mmCIF file of C-alpha atoms and ligand atoms in Angstrom:
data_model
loop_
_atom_site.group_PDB
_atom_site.id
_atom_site.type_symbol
_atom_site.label_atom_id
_atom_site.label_comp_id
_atom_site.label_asym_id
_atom_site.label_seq_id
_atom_site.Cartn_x
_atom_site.Cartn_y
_atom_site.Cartn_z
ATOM 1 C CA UNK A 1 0.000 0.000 0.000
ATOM 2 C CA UNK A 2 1.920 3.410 -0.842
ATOM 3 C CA UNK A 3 -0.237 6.236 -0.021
ATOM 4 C CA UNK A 4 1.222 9.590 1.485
ATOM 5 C CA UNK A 5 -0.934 10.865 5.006
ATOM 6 C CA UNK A 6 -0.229 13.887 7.468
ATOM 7 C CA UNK A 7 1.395 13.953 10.838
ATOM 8 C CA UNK A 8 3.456 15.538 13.042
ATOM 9 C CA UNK A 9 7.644 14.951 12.394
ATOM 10 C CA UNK A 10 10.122 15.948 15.093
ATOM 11 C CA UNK A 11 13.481 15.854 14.781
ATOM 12 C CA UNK A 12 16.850 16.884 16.042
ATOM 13 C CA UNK A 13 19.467 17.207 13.996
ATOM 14 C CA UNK A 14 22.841 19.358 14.236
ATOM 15 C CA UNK A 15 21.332 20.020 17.929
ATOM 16 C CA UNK A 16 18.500 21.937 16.406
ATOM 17 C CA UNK A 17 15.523 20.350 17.706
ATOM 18 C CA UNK A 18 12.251 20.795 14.665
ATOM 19 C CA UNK A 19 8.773 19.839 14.979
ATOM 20 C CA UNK A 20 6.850 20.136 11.689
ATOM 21 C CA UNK A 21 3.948 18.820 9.920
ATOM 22 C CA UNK A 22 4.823 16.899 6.961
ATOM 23 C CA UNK A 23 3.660 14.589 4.504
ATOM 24 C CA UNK A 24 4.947 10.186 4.739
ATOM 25 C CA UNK A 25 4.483 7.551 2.814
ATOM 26 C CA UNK A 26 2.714 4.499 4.445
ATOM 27 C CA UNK A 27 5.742 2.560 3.663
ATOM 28 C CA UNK A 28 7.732 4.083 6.540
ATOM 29 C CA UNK A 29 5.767 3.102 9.466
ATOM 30 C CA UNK A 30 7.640 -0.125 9.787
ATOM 31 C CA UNK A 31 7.218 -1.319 13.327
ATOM 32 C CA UNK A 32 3.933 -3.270 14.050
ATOM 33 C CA UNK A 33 1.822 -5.677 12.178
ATOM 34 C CA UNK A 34 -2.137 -3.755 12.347
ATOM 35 C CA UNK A 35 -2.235 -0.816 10.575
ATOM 36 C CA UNK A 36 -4.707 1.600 11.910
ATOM 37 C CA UNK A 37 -6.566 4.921 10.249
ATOM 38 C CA UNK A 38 -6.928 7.267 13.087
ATOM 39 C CA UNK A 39 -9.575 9.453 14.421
ATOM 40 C CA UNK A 40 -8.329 10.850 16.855
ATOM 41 C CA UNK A 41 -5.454 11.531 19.665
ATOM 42 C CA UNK A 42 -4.991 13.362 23.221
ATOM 43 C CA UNK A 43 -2.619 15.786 24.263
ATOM 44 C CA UNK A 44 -1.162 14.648 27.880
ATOM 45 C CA UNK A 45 1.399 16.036 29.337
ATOM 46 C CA UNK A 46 4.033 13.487 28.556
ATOM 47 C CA UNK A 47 3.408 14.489 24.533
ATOM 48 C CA UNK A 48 4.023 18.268 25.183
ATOM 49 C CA UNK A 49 7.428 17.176 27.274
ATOM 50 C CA UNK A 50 8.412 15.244 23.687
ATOM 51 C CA UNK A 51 6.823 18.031 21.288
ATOM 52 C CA UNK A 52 9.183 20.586 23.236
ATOM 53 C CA UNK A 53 12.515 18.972 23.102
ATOM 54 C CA UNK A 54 12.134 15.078 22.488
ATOM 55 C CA UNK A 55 11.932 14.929 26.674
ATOM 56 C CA UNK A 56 15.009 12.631 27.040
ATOM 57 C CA UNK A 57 12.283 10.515 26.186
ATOM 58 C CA UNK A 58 12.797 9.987 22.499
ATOM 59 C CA UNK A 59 16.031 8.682 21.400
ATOM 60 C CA UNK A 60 15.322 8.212 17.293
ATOM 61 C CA UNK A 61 15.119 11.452 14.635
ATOM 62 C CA UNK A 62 12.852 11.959 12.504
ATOM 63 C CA UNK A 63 9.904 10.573 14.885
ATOM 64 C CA UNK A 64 6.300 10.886 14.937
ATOM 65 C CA UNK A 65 5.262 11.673 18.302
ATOM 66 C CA UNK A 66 1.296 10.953 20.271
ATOM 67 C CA UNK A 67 0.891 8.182 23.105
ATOM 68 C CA UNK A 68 -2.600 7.690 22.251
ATOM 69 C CA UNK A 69 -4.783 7.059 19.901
ATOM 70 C CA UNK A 70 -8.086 5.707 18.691
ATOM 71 C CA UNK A 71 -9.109 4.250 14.985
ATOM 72 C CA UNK A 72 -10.216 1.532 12.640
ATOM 73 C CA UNK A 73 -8.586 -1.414 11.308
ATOM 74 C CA UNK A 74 -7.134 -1.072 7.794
ATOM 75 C CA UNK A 75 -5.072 -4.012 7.336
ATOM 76 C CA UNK A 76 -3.697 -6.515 10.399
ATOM 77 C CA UNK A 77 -1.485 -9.794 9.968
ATOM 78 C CA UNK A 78 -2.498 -10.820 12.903
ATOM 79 C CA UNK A 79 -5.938 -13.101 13.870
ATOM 80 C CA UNK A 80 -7.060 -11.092 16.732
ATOM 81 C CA UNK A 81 -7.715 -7.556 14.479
ATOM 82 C CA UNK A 82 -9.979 -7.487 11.154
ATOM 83 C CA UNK A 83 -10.358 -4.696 8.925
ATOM 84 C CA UNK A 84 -12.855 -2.291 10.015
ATOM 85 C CA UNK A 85 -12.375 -3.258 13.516
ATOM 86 C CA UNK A 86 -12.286 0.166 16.173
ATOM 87 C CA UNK A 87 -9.397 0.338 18.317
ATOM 88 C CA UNK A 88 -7.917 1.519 20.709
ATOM 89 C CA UNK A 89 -4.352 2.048 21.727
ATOM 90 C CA UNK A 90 -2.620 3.491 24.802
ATOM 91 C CA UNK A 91 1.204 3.438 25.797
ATOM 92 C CA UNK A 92 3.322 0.604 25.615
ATOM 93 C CA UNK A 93 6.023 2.974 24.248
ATOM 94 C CA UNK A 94 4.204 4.187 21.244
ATOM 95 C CA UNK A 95 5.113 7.986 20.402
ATOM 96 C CA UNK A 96 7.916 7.577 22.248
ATOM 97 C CA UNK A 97 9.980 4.649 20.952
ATOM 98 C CA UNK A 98 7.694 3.705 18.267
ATOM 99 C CA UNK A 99 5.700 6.390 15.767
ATOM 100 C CA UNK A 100 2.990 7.323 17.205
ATOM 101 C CA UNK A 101 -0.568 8.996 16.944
ATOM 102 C CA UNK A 102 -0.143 12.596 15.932
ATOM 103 C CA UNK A 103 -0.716 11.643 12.465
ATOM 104 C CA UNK A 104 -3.691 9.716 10.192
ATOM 105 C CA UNK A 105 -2.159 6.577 10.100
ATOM 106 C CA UNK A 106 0.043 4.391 12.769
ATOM 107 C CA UNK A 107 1.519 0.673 12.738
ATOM 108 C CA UNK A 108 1.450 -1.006 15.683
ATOM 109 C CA UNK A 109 1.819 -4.350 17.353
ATOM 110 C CA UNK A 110 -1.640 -6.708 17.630
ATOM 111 C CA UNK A 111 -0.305 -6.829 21.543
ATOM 112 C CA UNK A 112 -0.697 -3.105 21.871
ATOM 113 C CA UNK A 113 -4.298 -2.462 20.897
ATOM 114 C CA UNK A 114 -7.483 -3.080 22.498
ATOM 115 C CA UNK A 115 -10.706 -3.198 21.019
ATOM 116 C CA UNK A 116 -13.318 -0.424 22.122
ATOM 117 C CA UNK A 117 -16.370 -1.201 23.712
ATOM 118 C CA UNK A 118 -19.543 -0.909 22.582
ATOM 119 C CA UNK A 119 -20.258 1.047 25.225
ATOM 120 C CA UNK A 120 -17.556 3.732 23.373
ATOM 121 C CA UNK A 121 -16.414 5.097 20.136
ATOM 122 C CA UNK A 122 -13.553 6.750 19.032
ATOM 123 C CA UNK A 123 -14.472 9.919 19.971
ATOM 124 C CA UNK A 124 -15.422 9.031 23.186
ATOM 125 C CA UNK A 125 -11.826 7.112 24.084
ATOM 126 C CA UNK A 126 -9.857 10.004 23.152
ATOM 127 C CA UNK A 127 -11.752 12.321 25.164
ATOM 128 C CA UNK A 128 -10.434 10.246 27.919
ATOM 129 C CA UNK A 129 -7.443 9.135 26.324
ATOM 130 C CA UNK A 130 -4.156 8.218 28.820
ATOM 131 C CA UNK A 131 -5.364 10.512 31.196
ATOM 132 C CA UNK A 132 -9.032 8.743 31.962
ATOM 133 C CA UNK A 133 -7.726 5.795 31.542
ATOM 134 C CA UNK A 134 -4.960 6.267 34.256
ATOM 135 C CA UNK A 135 -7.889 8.240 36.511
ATOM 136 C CA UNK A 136 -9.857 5.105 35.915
ATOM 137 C CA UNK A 137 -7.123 3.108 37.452
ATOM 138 C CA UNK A 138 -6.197 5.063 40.196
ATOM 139 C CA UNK A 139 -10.259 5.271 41.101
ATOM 140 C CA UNK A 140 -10.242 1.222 41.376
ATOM 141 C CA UNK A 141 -6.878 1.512 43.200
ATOM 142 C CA UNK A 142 -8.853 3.303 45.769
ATOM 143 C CA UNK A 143 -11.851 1.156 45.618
ATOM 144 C CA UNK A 144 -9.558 -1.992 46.285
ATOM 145 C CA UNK A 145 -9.439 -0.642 49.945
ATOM 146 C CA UNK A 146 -13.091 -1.985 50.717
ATOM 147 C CA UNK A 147 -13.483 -4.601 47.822
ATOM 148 C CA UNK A 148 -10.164 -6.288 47.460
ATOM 149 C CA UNK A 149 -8.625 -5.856 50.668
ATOM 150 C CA UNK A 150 -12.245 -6.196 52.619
ATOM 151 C CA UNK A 151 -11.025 -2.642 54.412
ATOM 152 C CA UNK A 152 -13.673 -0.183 55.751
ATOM 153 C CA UNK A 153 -15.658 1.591 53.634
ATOM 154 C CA UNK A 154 -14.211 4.399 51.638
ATOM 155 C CA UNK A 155 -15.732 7.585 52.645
ATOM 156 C CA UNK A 156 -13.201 10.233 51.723
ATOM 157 C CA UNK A 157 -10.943 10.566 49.145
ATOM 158 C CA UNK A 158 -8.294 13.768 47.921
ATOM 159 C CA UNK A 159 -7.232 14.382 44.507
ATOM 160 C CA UNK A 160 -4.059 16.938 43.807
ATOM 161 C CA UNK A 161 -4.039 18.835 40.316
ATOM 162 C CA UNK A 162 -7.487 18.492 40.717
ATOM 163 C CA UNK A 163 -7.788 20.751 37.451
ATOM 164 C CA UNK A 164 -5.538 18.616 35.072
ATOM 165 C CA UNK A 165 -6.776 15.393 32.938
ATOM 166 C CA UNK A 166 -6.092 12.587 35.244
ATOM 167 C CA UNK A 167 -7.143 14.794 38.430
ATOM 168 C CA UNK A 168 -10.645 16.312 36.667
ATOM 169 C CA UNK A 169 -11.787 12.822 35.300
ATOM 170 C CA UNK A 170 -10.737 11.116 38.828
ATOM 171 C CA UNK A 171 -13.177 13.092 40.482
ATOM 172 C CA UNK A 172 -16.218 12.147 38.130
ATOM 173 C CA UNK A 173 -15.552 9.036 38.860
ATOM 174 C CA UNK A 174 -14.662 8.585 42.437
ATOM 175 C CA UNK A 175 -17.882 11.256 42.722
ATOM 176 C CA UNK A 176 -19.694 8.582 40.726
ATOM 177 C CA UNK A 177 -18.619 5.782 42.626
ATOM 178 C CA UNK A 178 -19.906 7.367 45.719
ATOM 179 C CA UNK A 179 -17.034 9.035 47.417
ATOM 180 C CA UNK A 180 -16.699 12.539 49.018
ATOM 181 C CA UNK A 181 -13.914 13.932 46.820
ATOM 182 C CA UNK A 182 -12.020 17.268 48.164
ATOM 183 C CA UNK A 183 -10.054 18.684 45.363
ATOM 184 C CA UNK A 184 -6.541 20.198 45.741
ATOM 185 C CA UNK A 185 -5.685 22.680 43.335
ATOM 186 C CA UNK A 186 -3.476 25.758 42.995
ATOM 187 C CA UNK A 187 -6.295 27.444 40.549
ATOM 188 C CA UNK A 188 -8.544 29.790 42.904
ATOM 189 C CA UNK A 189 -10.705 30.475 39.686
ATOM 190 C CA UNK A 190 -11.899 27.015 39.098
ATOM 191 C CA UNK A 191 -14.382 26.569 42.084
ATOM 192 C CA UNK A 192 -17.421 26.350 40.186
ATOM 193 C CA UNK A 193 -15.964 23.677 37.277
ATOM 194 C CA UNK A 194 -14.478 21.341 40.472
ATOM 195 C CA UNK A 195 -17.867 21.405 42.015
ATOM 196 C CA UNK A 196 -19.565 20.662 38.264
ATOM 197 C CA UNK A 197 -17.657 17.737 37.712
ATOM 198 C CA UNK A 198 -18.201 16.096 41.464
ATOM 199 C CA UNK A 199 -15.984 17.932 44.091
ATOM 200 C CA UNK A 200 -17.710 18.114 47.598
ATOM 201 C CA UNK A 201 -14.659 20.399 49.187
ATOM 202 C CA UNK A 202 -12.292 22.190 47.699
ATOM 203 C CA UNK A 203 -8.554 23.143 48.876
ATOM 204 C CA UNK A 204 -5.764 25.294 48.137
ATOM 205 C CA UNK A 205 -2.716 23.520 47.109
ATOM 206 C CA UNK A 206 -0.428 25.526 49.667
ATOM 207 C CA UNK A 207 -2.175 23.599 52.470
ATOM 208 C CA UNK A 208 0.326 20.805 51.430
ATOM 209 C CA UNK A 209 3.505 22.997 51.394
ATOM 210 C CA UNK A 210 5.320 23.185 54.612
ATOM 211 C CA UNK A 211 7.004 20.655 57.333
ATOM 212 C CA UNK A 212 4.657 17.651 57.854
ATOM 213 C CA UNK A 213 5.033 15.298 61.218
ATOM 214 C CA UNK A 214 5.609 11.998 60.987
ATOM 215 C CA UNK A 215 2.010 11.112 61.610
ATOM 216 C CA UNK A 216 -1.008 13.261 61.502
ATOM 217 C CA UNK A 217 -4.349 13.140 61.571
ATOM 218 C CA UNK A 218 -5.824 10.744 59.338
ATOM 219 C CA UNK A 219 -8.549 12.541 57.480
ATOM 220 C CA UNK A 220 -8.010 10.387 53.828
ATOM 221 C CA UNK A 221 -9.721 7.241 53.439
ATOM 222 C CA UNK A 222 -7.897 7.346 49.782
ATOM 223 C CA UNK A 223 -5.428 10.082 47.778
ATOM 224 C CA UNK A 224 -5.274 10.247 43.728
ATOM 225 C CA UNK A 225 -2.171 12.291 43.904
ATOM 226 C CA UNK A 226 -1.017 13.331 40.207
ATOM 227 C CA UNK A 227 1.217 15.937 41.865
ATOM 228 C CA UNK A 228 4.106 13.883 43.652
ATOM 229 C CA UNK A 229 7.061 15.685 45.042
ATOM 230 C CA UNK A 230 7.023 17.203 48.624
ATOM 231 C CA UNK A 231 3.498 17.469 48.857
ATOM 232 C CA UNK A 232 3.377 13.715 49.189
ATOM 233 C CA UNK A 233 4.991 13.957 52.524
ATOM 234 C CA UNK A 234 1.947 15.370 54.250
ATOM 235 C CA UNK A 235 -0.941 13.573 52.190
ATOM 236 C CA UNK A 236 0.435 10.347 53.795
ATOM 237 C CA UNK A 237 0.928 11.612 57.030
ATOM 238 C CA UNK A 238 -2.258 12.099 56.703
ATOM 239 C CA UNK A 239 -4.142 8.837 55.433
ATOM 240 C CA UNK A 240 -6.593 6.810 57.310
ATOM 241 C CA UNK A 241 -5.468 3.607 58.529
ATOM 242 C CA UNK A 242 -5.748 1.072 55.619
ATOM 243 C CA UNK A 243 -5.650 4.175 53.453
ATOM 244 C CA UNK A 244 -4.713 3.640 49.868
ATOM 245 C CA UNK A 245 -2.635 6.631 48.067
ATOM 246 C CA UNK A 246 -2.734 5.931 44.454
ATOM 247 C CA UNK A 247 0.592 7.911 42.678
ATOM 248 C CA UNK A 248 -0.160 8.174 38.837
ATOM 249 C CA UNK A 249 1.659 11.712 38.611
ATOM 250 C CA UNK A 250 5.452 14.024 39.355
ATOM 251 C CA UNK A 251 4.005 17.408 37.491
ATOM 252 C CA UNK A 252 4.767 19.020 41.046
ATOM 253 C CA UNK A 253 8.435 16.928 41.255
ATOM 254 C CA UNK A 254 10.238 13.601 41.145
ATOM 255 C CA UNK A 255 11.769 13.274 44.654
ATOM 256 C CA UNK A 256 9.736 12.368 47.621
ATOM 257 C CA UNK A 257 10.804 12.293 50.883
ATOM 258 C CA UNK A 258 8.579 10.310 53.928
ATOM 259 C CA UNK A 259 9.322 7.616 56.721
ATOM 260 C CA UNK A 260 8.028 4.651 57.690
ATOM 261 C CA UNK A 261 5.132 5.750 60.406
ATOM 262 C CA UNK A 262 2.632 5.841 57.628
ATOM 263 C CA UNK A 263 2.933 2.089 56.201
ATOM 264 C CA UNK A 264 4.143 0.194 59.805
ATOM 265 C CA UNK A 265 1.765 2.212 61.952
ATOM 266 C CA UNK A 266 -0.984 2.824 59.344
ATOM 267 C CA UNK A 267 -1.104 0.425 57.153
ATOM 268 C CA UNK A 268 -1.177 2.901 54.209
ATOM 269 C CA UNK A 269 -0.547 1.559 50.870
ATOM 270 C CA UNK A 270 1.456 4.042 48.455
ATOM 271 C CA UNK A 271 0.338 2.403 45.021
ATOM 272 C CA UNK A 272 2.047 3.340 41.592
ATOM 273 C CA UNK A 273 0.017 3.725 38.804
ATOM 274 C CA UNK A 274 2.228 2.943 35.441
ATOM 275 C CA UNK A 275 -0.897 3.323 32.680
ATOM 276 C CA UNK A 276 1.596 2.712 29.814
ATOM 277 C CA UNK A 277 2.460 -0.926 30.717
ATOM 278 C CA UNK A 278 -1.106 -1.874 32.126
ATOM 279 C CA UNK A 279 -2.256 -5.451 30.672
ATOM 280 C CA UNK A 280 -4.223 -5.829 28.296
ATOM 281 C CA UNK A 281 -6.560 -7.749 30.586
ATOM 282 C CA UNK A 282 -6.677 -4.784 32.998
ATOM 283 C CA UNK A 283 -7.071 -2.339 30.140
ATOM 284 C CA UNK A 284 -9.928 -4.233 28.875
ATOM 285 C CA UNK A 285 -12.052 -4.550 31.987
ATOM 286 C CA UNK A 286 -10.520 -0.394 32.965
ATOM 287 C CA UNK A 287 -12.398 0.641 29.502
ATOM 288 C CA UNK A 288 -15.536 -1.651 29.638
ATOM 289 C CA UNK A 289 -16.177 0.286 33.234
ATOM 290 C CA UNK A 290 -15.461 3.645 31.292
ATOM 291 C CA UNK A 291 -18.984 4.268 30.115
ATOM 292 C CA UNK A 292 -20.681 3.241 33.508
ATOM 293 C CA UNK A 293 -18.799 5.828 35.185
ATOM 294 C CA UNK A 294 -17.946 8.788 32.786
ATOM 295 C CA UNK A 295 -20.647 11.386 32.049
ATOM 296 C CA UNK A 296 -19.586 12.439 28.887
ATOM 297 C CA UNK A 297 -21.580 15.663 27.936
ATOM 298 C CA UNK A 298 -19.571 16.756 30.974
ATOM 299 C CA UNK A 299 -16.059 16.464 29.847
ATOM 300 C CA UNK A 300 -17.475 17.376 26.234
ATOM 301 C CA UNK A 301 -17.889 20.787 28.367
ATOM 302 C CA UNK A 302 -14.201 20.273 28.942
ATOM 303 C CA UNK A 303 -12.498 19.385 25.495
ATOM 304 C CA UNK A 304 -11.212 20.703 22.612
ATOM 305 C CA UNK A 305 -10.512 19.591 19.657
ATOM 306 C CA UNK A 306 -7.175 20.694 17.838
ATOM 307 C CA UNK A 307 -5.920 20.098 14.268
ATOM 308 C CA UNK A 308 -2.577 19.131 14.232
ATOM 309 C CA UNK A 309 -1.417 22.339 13.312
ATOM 310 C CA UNK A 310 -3.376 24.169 15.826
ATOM 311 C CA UNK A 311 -1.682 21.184 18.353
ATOM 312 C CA UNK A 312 1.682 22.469 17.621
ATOM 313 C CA UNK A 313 0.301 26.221 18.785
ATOM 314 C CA UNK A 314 -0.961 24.298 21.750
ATOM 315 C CA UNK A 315 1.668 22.329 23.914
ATOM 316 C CA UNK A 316 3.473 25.139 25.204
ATOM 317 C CA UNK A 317 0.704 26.097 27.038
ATOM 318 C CA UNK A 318 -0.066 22.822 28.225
ATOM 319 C CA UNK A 319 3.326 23.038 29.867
ATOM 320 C CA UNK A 320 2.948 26.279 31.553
ATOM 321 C CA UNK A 321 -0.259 25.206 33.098
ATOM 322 C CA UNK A 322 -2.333 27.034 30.997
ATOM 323 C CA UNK A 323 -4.011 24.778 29.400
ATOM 324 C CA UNK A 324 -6.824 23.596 31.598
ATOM 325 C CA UNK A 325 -9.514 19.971 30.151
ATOM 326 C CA UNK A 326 -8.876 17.601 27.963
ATOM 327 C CA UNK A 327 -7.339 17.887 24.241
ATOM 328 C CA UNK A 328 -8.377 15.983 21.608
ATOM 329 C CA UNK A 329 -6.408 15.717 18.675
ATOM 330 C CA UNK A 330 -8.082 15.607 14.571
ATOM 331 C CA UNK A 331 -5.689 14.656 12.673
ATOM 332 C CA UNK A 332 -8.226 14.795 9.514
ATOM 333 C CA UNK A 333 -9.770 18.299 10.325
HETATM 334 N N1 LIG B 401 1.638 7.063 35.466
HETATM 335 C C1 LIG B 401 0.926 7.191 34.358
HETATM 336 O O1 LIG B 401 0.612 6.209 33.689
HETATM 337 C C2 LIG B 401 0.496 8.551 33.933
HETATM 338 C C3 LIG B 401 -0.487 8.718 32.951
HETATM 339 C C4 LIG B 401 -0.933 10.020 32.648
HETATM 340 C C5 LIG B 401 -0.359 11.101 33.301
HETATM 341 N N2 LIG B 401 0.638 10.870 34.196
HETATM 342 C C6 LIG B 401 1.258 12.003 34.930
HETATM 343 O O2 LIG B 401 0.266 12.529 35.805
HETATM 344 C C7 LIG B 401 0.482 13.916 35.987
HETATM 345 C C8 LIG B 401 -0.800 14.673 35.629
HETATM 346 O O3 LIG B 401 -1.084 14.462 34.248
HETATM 347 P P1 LIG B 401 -2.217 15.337 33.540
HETATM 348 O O4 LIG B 401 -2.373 14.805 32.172
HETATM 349 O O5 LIG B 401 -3.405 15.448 34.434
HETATM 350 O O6 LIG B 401 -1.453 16.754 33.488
HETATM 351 P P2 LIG B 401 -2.077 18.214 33.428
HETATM 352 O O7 LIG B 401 -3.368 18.199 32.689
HETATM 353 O O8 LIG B 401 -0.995 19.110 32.994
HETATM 354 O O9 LIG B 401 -2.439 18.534 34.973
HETATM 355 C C9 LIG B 401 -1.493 18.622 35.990
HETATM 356 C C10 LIG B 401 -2.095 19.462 37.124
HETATM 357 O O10 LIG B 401 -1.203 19.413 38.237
HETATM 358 C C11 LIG B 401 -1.223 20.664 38.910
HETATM 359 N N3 LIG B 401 0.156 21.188 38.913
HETATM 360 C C12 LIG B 401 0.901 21.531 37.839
HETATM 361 N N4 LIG B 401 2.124 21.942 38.231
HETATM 362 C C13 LIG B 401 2.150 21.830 39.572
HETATM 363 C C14 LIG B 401 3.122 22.112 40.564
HETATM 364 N N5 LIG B 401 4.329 22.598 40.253
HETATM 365 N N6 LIG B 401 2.810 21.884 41.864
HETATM 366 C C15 LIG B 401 1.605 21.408 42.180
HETATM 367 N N7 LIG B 401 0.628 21.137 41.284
HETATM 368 C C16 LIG B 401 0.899 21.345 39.998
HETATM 369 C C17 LIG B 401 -2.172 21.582 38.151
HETATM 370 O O11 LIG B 401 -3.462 21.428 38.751
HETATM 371 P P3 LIG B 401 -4.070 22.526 39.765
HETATM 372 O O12 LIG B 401 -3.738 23.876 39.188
HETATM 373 O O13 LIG B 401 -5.517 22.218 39.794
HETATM 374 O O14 LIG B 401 -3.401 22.340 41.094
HETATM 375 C C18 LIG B 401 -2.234 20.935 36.782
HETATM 376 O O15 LIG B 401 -3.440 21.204 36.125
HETATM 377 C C19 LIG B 401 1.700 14.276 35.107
HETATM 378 O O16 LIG B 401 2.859 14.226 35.913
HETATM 379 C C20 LIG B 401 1.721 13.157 34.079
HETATM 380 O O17 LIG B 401 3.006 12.950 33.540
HETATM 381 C C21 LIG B 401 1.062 9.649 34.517
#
């Protein structure tokens, strides 16, 4: 098949670092054995890291960048995908070691790709893209407490960057799933939109700067933190016993720094969330739940959709923390 389609080409040559949109030939995506046509893609904030500078994420130049992205079957060589088949694919290295969705066509391995619910469409998975999909799993992280590990019931929960993708769709859900959410966010202007989408309390971000004691008051039954860094300190000083923190995120810093009173006195379980190497029997029962607990004329309220000209305009902001809901990328418009 030779047939020439748009996307996004970065590169970094003579340490000049280029991001254009250009036109390929089908015949170059050479990794993979399903070749899909894409809808659509997300913007999350590991993309705008790689749009900026490659990230020190992206070793190989010229590359087509995008994590996500959702489509339909065009050709596969392997039994589990027919043509015309919707699809969805998340991680597993794609748009950063392999080319990935920030074009109209990608090649990927059968192993990578899930197929989307009924319950979904293409339009519908990219509005939730990496980001829902990691809020969906740090939601049932926190809902192990009382169903997997037969804890007490989980009454309330805190979620940090409470205005960013994973933090804004984690409190639909954990609001949907019954929860009391309180909302941590540095935004003062974004009351109203955390209460919208679920928030029963909200707090200022600062509250978490500052020295933390070893133990304090447990007030969290369960913590989506996408924040990380020192703030961490206090949040599980401050978990319930039995509490779960679920740690999908570092946009507030790499390095944490706690003790031990937390997990030997408390019990509390710090669990990482890695979306990008989830199994494909977790992703598939993580997206069959999407539709049960995602109300999706509300994050419609919340998304844009970019060209991918108009994405290339976008990531900077993204990275400043100005860009606030989810980003959905056309690669056709
Ligand atoms: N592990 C995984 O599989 C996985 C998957 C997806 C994303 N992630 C990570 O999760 C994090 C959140 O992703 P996202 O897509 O939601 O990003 P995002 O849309 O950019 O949101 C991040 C939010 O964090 C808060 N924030 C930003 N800088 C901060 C700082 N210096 N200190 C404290 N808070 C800060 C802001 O919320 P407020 O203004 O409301 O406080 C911001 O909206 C990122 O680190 C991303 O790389 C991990």
């Amino acid at each position: 098949m030779s047939e020439k389609f748009k996307a996004v080409v970065i590169d970094n040559q003579n340490e000049k670092f280029t991001r254009e949109i250009k036109e390929i030939d089908i015949s170059h995506l050479k990794d993979g054995n399903v070749l899909v046509k894409i809808d659509y893609s997300s913007l999350n904030f590991k993309d705008a890291m790689i749009l900026k500078d490659g990230g020190r994420i992206v070793r190989k130049f010229p590359f087509v960048p995008g994590i996500d992205f959702s489509g339909t079957v065009v050709e596969s060589q392997d039994d589990k995908f027919k043509k015309d088949d919707k699809v969805i694919l998340t991680g597993f290295r794609v748009g950063e070691a392999y080319f990935g969705g920030f074009a109209q066509y990608a090649k990927v391995d059968a192993n990578f790709l899930i197929k989307i619910p009924k319950s979904l469409d293409t339009h519908k998975s990219m509005m939730l893209g990496t980001a829902g999909f990691t809020a969906l799993l740090c939601s049932f992280a926190v809902k192990a407490k009382e169903e997997l590990l037969l804890g007490e019931k989980v009454k309330d929960v805190l979620v940090t960057g409470a205005t960013g993708g994973v933090g804004s769709i984690a409190i639909m859900i954990l609001s949907k799933m019954g929860y009391d959410v309180h909302a941590v966010t540095g935004k003062k202007d974004k009351n109203d939109y955390l209460k919208d989408l679920g928030a029963k309390n909200i707090i200022d971000r600062k509250e978490f700067e500052g020295e933390s004691k070893l133990l304090e008051k447990g007030v969290w039954d369960g913590v989506v933190d996408t924040v990380g860094g020192a703030s961490l300190t206090k949040i599980l000083a401050q978990t319930k016993p039995g509490g779960i923190v679920a740690l999908p995120g570092n946009a507030g810093g790499i390095k944490i720094n706690t003790n031990c009173m937390p997990f030997v006195i408390r019990g509390v379980k710090l669990w990482g969330i890695d979306s990008s190497g989830s199994s494909i029997k977790r992703r598939e029962f993580i997206w069959n739940e999407a539709a049960k607990l995602i109300d999706f004329s509300k994050v419609q309220l919340f998304t844009k959709e970019l060209s991918l000209t108009e994405l290339l305009d976008a990531y900077p902001k993204l990275l400043k923390g100005e860009l606030f809901g989810r980003t959905i990328v056309n690669p056709n418009k």
